[in-house]
PDB file of C-alpha atoms and ligand atoms in Angstrom:
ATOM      1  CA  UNK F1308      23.459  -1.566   4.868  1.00  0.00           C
ATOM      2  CA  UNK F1309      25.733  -2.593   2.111  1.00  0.00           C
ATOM      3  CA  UNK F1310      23.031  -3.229  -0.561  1.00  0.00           C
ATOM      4  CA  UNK F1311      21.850   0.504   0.133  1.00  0.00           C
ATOM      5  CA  UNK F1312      24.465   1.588  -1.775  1.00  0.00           C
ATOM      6  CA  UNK F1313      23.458  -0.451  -5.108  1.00  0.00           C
ATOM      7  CA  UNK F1314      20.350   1.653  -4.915  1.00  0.00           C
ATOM      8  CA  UNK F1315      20.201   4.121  -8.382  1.00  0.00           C
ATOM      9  CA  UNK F1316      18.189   6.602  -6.155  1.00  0.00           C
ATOM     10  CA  UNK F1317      17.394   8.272  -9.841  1.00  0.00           C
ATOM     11  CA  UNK F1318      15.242   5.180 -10.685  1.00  0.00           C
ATOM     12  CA  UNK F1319      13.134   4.826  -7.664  1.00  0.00           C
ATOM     13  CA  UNK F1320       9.467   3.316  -7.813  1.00  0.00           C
ATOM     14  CA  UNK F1321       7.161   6.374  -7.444  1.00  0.00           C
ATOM     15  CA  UNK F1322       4.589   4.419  -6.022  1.00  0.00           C
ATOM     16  CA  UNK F1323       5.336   1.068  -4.159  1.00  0.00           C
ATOM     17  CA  UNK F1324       2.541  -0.670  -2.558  1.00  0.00           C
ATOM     18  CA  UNK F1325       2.953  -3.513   0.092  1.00  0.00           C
ATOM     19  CA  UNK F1326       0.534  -6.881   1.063  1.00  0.00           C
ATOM     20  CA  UNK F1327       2.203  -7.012   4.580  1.00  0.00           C
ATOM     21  CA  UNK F1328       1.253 -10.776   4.707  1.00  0.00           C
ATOM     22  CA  UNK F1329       2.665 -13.876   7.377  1.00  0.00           C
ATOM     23  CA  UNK F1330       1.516 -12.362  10.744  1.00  0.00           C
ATOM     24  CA  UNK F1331      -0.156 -15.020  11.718  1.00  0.00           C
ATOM     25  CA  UNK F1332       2.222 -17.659  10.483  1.00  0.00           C
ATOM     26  CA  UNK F1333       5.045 -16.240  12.115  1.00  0.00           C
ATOM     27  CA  UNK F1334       3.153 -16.179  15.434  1.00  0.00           C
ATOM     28  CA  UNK F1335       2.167 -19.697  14.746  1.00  0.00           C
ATOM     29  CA  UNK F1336       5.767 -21.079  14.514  1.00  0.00           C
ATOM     30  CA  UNK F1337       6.970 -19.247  17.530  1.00  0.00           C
ATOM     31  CA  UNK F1338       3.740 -20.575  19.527  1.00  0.00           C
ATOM     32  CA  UNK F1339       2.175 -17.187  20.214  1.00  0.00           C
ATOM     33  CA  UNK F1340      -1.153 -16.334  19.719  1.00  0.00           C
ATOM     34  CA  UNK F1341      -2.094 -14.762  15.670  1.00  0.00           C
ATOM     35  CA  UNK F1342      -2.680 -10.939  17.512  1.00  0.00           C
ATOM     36  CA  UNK F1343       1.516 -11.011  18.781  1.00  0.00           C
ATOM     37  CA  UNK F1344       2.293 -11.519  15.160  1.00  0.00           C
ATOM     38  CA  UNK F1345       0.134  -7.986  14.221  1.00  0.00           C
ATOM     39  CA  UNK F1346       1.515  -6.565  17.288  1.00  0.00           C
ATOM     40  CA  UNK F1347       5.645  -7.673  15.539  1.00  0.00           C
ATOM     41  CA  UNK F1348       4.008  -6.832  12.181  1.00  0.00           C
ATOM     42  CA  UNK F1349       3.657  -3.503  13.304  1.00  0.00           C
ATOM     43  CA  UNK F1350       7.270  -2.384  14.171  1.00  0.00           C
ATOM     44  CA  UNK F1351       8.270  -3.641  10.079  1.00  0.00           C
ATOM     45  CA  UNK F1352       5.355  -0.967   9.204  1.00  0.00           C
ATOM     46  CA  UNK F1353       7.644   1.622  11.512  1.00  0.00           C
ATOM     47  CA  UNK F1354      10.929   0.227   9.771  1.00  0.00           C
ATOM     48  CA  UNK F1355       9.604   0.040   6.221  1.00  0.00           C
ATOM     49  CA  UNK F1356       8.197   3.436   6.410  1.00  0.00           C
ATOM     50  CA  UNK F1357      10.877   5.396   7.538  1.00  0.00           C
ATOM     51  CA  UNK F1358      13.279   3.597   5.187  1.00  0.00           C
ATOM     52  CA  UNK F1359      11.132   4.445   1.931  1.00  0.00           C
ATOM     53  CA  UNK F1360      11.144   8.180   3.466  1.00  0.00           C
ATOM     54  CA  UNK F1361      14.602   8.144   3.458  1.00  0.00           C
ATOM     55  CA  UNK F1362      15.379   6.828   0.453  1.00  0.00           C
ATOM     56  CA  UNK F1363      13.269   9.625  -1.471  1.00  0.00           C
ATOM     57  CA  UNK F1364      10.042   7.007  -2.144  1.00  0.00           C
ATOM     58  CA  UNK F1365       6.915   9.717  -2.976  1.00  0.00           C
ATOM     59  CA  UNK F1366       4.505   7.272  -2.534  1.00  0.00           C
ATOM     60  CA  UNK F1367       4.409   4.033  -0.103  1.00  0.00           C
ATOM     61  CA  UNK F1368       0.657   2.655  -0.148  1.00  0.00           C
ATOM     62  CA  UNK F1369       0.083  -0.636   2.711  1.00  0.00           C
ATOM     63  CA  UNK F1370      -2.760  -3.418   2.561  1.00  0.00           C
ATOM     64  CA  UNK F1371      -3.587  -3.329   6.420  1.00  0.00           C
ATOM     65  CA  UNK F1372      -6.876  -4.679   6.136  1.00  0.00           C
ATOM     66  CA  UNK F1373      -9.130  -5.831   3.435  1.00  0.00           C
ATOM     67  CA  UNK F1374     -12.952  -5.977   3.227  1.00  0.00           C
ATOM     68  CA  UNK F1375     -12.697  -9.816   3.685  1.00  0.00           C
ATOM     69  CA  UNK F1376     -10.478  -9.685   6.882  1.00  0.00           C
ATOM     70  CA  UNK F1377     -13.927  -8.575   8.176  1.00  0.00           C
ATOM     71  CA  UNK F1378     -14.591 -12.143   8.468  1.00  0.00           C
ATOM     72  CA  UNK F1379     -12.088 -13.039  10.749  1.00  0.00           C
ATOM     73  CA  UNK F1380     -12.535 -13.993  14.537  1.00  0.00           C
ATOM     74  CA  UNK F1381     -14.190 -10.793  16.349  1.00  0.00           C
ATOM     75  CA  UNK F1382     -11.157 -10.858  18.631  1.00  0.00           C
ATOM     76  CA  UNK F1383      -8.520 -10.603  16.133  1.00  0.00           C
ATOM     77  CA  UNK F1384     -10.399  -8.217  13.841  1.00  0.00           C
ATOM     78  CA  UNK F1385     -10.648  -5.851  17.417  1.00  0.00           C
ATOM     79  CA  UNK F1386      -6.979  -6.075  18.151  1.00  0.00           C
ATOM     80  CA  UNK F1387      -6.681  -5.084  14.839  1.00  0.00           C
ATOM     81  CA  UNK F1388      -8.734  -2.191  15.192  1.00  0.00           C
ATOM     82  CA  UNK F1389      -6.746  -1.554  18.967  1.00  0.00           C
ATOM     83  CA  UNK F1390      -3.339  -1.312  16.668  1.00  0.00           C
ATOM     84  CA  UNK F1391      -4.315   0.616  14.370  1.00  0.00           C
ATOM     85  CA  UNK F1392      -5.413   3.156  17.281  1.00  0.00           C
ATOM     86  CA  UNK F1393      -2.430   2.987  19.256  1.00  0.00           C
ATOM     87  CA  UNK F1394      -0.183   3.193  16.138  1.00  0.00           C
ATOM     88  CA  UNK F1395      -1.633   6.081  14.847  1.00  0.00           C
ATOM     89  CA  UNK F1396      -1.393   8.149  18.306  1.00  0.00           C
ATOM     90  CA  UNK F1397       2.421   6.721  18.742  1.00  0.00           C
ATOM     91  CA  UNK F1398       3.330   7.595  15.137  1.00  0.00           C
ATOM     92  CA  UNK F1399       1.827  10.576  14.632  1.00  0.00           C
ATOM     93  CA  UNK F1400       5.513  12.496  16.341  1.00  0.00           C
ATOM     94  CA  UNK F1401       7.627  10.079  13.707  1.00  0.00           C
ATOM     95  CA  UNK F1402       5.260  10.852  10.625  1.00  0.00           C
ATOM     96  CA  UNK F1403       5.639  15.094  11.593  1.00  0.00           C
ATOM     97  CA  UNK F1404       9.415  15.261  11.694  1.00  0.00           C
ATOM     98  CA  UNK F1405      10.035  12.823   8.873  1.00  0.00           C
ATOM     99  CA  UNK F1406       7.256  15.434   6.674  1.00  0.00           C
ATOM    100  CA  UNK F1407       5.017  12.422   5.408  1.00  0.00           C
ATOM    101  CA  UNK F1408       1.021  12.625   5.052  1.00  0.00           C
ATOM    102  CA  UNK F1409      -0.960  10.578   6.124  1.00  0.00           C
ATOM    103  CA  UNK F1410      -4.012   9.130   3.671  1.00  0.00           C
ATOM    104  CA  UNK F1411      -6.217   6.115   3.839  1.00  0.00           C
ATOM    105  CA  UNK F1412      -8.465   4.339   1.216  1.00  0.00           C
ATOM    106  CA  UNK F1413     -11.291   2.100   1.472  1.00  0.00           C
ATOM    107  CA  UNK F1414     -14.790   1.833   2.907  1.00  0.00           C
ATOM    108  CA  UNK F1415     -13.768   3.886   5.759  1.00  0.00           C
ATOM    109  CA  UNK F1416     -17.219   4.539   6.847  1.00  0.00           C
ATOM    110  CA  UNK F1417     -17.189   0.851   8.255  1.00  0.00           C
ATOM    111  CA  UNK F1418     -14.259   1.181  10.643  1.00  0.00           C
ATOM    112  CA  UNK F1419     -15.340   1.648  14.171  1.00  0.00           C
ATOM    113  CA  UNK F1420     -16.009   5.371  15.128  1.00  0.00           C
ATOM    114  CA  UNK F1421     -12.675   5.483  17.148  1.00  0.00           C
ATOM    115  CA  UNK F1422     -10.640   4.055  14.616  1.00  0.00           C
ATOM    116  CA  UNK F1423     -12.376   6.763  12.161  1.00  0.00           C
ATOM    117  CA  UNK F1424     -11.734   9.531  14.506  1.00  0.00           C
ATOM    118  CA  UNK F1425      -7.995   9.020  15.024  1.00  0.00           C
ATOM    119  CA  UNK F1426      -7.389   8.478  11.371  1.00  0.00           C
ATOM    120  CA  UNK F1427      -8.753  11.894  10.451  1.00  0.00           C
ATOM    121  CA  UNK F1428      -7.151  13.796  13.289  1.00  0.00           C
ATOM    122  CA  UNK F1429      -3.747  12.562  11.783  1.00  0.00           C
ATOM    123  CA  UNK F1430      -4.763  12.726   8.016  1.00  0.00           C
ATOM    124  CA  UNK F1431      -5.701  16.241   9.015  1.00  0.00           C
ATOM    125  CA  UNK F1432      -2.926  16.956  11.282  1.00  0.00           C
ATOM    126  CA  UNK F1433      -0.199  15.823   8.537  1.00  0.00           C
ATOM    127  CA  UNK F1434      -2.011  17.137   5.367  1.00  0.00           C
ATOM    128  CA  UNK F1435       0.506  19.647   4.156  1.00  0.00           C
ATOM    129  CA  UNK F1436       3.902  17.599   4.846  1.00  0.00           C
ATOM    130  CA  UNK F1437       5.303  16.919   1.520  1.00  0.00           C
ATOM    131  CA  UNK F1438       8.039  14.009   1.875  1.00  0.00           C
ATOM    132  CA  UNK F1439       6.293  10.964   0.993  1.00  0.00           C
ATOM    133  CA  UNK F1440       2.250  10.114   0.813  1.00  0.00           C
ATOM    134  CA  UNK F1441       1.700   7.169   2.791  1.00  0.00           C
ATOM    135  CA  UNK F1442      -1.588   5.352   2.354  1.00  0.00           C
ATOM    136  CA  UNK F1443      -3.702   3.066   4.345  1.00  0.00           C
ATOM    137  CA  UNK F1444      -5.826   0.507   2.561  1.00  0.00           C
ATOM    138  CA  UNK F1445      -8.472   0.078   5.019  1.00  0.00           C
ATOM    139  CA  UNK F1446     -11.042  -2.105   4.669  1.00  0.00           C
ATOM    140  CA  UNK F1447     -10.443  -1.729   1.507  1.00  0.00           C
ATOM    141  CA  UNK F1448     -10.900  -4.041  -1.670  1.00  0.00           C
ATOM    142  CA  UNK F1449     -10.270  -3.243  -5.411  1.00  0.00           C
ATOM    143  CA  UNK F1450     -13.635  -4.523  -6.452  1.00  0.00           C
ATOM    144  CA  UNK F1451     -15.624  -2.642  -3.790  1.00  0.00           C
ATOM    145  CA  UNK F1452     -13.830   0.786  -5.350  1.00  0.00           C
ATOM    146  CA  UNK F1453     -14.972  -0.361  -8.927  1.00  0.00           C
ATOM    147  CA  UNK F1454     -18.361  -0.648  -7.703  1.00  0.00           C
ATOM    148  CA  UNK F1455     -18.072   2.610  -5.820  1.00  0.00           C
ATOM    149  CA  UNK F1456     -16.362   4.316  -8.530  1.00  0.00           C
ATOM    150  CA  UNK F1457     -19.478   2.935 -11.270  1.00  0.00           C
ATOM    151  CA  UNK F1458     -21.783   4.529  -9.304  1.00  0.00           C
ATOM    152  CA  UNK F1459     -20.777   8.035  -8.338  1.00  0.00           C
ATOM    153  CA  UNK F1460     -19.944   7.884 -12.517  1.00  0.00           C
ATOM    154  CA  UNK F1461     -23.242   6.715 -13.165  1.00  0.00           C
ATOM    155  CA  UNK F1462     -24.808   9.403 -10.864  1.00  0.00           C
ATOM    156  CA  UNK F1463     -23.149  12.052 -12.176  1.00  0.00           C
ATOM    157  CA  UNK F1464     -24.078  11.486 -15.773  1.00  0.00           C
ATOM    158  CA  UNK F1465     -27.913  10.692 -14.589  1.00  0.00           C
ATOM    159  CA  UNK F1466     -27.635  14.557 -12.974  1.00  0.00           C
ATOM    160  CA  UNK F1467     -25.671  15.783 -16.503  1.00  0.00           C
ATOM    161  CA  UNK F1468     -22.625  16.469 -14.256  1.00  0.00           C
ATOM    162  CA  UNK F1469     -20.751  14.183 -17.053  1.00  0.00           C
ATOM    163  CA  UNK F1470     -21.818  13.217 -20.551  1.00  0.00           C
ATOM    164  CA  UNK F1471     -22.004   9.143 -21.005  1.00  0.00           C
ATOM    165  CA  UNK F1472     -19.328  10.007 -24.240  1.00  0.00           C
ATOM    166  CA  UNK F1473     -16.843  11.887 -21.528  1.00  0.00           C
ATOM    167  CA  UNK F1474     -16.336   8.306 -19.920  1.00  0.00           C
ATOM    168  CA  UNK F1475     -12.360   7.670 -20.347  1.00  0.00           C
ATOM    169  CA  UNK F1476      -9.717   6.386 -18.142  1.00  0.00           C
ATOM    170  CA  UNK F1477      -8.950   9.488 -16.541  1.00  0.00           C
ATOM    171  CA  UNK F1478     -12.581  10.063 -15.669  1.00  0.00           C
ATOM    172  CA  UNK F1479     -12.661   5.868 -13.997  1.00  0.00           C
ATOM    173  CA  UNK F1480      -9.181   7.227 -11.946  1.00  0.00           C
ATOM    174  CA  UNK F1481     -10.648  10.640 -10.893  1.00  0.00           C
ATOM    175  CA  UNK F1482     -13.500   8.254  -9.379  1.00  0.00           C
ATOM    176  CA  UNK F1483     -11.000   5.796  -7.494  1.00  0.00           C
ATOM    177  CA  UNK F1484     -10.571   6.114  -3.772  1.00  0.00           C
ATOM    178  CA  UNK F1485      -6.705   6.215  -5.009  1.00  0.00           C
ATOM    179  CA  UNK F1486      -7.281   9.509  -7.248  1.00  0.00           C
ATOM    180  CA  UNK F1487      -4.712  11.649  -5.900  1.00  0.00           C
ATOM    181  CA  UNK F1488      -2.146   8.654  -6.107  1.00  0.00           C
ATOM    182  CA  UNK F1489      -0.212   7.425  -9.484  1.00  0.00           C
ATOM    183  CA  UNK F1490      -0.257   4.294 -10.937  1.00  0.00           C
ATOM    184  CA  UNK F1491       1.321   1.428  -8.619  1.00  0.00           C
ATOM    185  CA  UNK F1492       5.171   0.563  -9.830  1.00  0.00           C
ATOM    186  CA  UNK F1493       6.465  -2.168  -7.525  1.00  0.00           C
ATOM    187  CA  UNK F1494       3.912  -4.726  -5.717  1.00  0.00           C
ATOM    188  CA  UNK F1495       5.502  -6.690  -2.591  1.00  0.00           C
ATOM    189  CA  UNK F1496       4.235  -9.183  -1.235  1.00  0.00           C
ATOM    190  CA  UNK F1497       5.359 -11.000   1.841  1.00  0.00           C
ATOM    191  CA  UNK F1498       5.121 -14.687   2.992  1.00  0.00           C
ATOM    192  CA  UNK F1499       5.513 -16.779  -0.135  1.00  0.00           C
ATOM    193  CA  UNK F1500       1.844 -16.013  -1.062  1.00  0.00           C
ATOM    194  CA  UNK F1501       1.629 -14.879  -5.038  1.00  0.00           C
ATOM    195  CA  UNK F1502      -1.754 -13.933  -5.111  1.00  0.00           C
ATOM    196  CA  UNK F1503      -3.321 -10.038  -5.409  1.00  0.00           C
ATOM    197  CA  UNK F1504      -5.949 -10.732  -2.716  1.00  0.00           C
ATOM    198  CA  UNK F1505      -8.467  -7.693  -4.103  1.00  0.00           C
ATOM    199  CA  UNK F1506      -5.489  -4.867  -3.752  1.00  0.00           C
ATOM    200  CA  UNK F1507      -5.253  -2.428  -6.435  1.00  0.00           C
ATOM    201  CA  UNK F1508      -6.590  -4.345  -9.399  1.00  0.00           C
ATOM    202  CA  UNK F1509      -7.079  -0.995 -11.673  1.00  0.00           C
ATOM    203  CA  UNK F1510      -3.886   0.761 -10.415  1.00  0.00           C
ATOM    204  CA  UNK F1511      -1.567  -2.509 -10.853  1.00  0.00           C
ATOM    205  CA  UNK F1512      -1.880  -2.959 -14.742  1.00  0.00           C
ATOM    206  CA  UNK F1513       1.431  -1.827 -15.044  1.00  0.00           C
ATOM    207  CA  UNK F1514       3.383  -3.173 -12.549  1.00  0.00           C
ATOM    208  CA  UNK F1515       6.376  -4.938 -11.352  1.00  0.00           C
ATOM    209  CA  UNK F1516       5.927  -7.725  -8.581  1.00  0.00           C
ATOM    210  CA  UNK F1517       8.390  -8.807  -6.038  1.00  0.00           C
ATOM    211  CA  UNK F1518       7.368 -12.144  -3.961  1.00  0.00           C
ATOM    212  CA  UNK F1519       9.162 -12.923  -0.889  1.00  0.00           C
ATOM    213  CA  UNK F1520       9.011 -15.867   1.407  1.00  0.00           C
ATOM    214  CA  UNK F1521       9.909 -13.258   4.405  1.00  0.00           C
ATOM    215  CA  UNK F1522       6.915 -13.611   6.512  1.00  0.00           C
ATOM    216  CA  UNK F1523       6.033  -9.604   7.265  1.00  0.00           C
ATOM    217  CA  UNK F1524       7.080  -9.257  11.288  1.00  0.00           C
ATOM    218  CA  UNK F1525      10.766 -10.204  10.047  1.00  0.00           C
ATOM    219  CA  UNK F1526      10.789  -7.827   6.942  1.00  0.00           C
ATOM    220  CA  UNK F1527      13.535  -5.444   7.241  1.00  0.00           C
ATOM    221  CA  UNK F1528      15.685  -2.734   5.406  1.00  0.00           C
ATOM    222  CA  UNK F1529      17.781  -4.994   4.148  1.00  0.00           C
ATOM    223  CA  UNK F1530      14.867  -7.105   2.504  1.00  0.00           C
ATOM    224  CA  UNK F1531      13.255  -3.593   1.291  1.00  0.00           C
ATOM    225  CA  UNK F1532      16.686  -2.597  -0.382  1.00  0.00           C
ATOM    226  CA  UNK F1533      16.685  -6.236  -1.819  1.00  0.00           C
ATOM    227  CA  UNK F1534      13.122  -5.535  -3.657  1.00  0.00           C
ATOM    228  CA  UNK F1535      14.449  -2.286  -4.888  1.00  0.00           C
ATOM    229  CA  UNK F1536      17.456  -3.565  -6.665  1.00  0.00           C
ATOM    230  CA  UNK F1537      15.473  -6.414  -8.584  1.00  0.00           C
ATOM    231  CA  UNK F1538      12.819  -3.861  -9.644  1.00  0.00           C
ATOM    232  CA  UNK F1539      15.553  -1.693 -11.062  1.00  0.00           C
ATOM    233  CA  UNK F1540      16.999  -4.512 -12.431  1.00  0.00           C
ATOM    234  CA  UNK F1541      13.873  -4.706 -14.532  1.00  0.00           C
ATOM    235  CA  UNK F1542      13.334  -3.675 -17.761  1.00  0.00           C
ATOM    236  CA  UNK F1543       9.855  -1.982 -18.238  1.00  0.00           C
ATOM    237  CA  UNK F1544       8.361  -1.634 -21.295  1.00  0.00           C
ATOM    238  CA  UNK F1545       4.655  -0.682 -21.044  1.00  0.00           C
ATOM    239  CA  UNK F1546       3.907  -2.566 -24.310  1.00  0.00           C
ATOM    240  CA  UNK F1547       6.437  -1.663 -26.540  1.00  0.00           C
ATOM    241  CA  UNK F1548       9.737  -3.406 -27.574  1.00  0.00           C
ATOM    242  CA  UNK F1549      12.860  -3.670 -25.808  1.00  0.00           C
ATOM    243  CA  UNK F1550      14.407  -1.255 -28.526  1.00  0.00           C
ATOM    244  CA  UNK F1551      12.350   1.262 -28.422  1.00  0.00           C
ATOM    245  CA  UNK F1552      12.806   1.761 -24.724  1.00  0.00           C
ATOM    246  CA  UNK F1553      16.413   1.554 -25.143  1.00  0.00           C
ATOM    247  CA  UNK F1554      17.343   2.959 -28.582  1.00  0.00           C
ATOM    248  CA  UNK F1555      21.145   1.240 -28.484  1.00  0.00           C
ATOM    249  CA  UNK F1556      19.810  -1.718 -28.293  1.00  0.00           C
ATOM    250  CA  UNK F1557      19.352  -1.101 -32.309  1.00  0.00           C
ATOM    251  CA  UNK F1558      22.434  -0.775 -33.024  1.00  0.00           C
TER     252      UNK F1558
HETATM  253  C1  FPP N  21      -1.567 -10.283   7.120  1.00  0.00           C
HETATM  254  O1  FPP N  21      -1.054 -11.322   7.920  1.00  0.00           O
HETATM  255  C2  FPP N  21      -1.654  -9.021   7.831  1.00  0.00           C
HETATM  256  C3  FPP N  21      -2.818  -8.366   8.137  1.00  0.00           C
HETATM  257  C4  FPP N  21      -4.141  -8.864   7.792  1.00  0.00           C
HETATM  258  C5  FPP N  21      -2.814  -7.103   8.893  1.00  0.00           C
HETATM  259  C6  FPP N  21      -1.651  -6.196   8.688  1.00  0.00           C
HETATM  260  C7  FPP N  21      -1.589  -5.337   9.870  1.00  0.00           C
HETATM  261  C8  FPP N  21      -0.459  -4.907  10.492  1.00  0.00           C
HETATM  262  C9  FPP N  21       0.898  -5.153   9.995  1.00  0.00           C
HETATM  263  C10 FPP N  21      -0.531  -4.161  11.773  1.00  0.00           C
HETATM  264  C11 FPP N  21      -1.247  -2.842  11.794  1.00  0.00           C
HETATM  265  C12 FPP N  21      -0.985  -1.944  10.651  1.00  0.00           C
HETATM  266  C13 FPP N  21      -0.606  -0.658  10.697  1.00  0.00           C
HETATM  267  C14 FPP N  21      -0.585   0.118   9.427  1.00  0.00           C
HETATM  268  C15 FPP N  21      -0.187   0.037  11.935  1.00  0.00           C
HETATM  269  P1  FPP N  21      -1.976 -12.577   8.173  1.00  0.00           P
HETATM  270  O2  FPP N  21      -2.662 -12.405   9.478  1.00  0.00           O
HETATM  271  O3  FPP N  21      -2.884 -12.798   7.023  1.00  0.00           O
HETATM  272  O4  FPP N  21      -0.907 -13.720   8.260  1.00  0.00           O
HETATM  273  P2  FPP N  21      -1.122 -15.272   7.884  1.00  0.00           P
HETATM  274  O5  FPP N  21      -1.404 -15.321   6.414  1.00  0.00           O
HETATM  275  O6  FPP N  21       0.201 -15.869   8.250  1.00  0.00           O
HETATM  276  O7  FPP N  21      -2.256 -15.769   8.721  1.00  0.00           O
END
């Protein structure tokens, strides 16, 4: 609880996204079957929630599953699925009283119909609570929202909704299954992997990166707090010099 209190709560990440990555591993080395580590990974998701919540984070966006986890064994992939259900009907009282909204992104239309159903009944359910935005990335990859994003653009300028010479960043965002989200500023990443996996590619190009060998089912506050501090021990500078983000440095 200590390093809570290092936290400038002035200088928060707006938007921190989170590969929740080491299930499996961490069921592995305990002997359990992969699912039991999803099933632990689940209570961090409780834990890491309600802590950014509390500490005044707008925006907390999670990689729960990708369009390639698609190819894992049917059983897993269905407990998945299961968890996702059961953790959306059990969390739906802790999301209400702590006033956060529920979103998801991804090919959503590819989830099973139950897992589809419950999703919108809380998306719906929490749409005006105004705390923090928390996001699902559901089968979801970056490169599958490019190619979704290119062509409702492309459809909109064949049906002169939008002129070819209107094409500009903001129009690409406004396309993006993320386009009621800002741009990411802190990436974690659990488990000693340092590797994007497909998460966020467009919404990324200005962020900070935190790698930690915590495998997800034993990532805590304490670990979250630790992530905060180094990204606000960071100097950003979005392209320009050190100086001109901090004039005394001129001096
Ligand atoms: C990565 O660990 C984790 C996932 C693919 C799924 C994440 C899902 C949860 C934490 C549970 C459900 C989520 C919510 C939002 C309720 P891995 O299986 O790739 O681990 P490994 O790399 O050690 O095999």
């Amino acid at each position: 609880m200590e390093r809570e209190q290092e936290i400038n709560t002035a200088t928060l990440p707006q938007h921190l996204a989170i590969i929740m990555d080491g299930n499996g591993r961490w069921a592995k080395q305990k002997g359990f079957l992969r699912t039991i580590g999803h099933e632990n990974g689940t209570k961090s998701v409780r834990v890491t929630v309600e802590s950014c919540a509390k500490l005044g984070i707008k925006y907390l966006t999670l990689y729960a599953f990708s369009t390639e986890n698609w190819n894992r064994p049917k059983f897993e992939v269905e407990t998945l699925m299961k968890l996702l259900i059961s953790s959306l009907k059990k969390e739906i009282k802790t999301l209400q009283s702590n006033n956060i909204k529920l979103n998801a992104i991804g090919n959503l239309t590819n989830l099973p119909e139950s897992v589809q159903k419950e999703l919108h009944e809380v998306i719906q359910k929490t749409a005006d609570n105004t705390r923090m935005t928390l996001t699902l990335a559901l089968s979801y990859g970056a490169r599958e929202e490019l190619v979704h994003a290119v062509k409702k653009i492309s459809n909109n300028v064949k049906n002169n909704i939008i002129s070819e010479e209107a094409i500009d960043e903001s129009i690409i965002n406004q396309h993006l299954y993320t386009h009621n989200l800002p741009d990411v500023d802190l990436v974690i990443r659990t488990s000693g992997e340092h590797r994007i996996s497909n998460f966020l590619l467009w919404q990324i190009a200005y962020a900070e990166f935190y790698f930690t060998e915590v495998l997800w089912p034993d990532f805590s506050e304490d670990h979250l707090y630790e992530a905060i501090i180094s990204y606000q021990n960071r100097e950003r500078r979005f392209g320009k010099t050190s100086e001109q983000i901090i004039p005394e440095k001129n001096v």
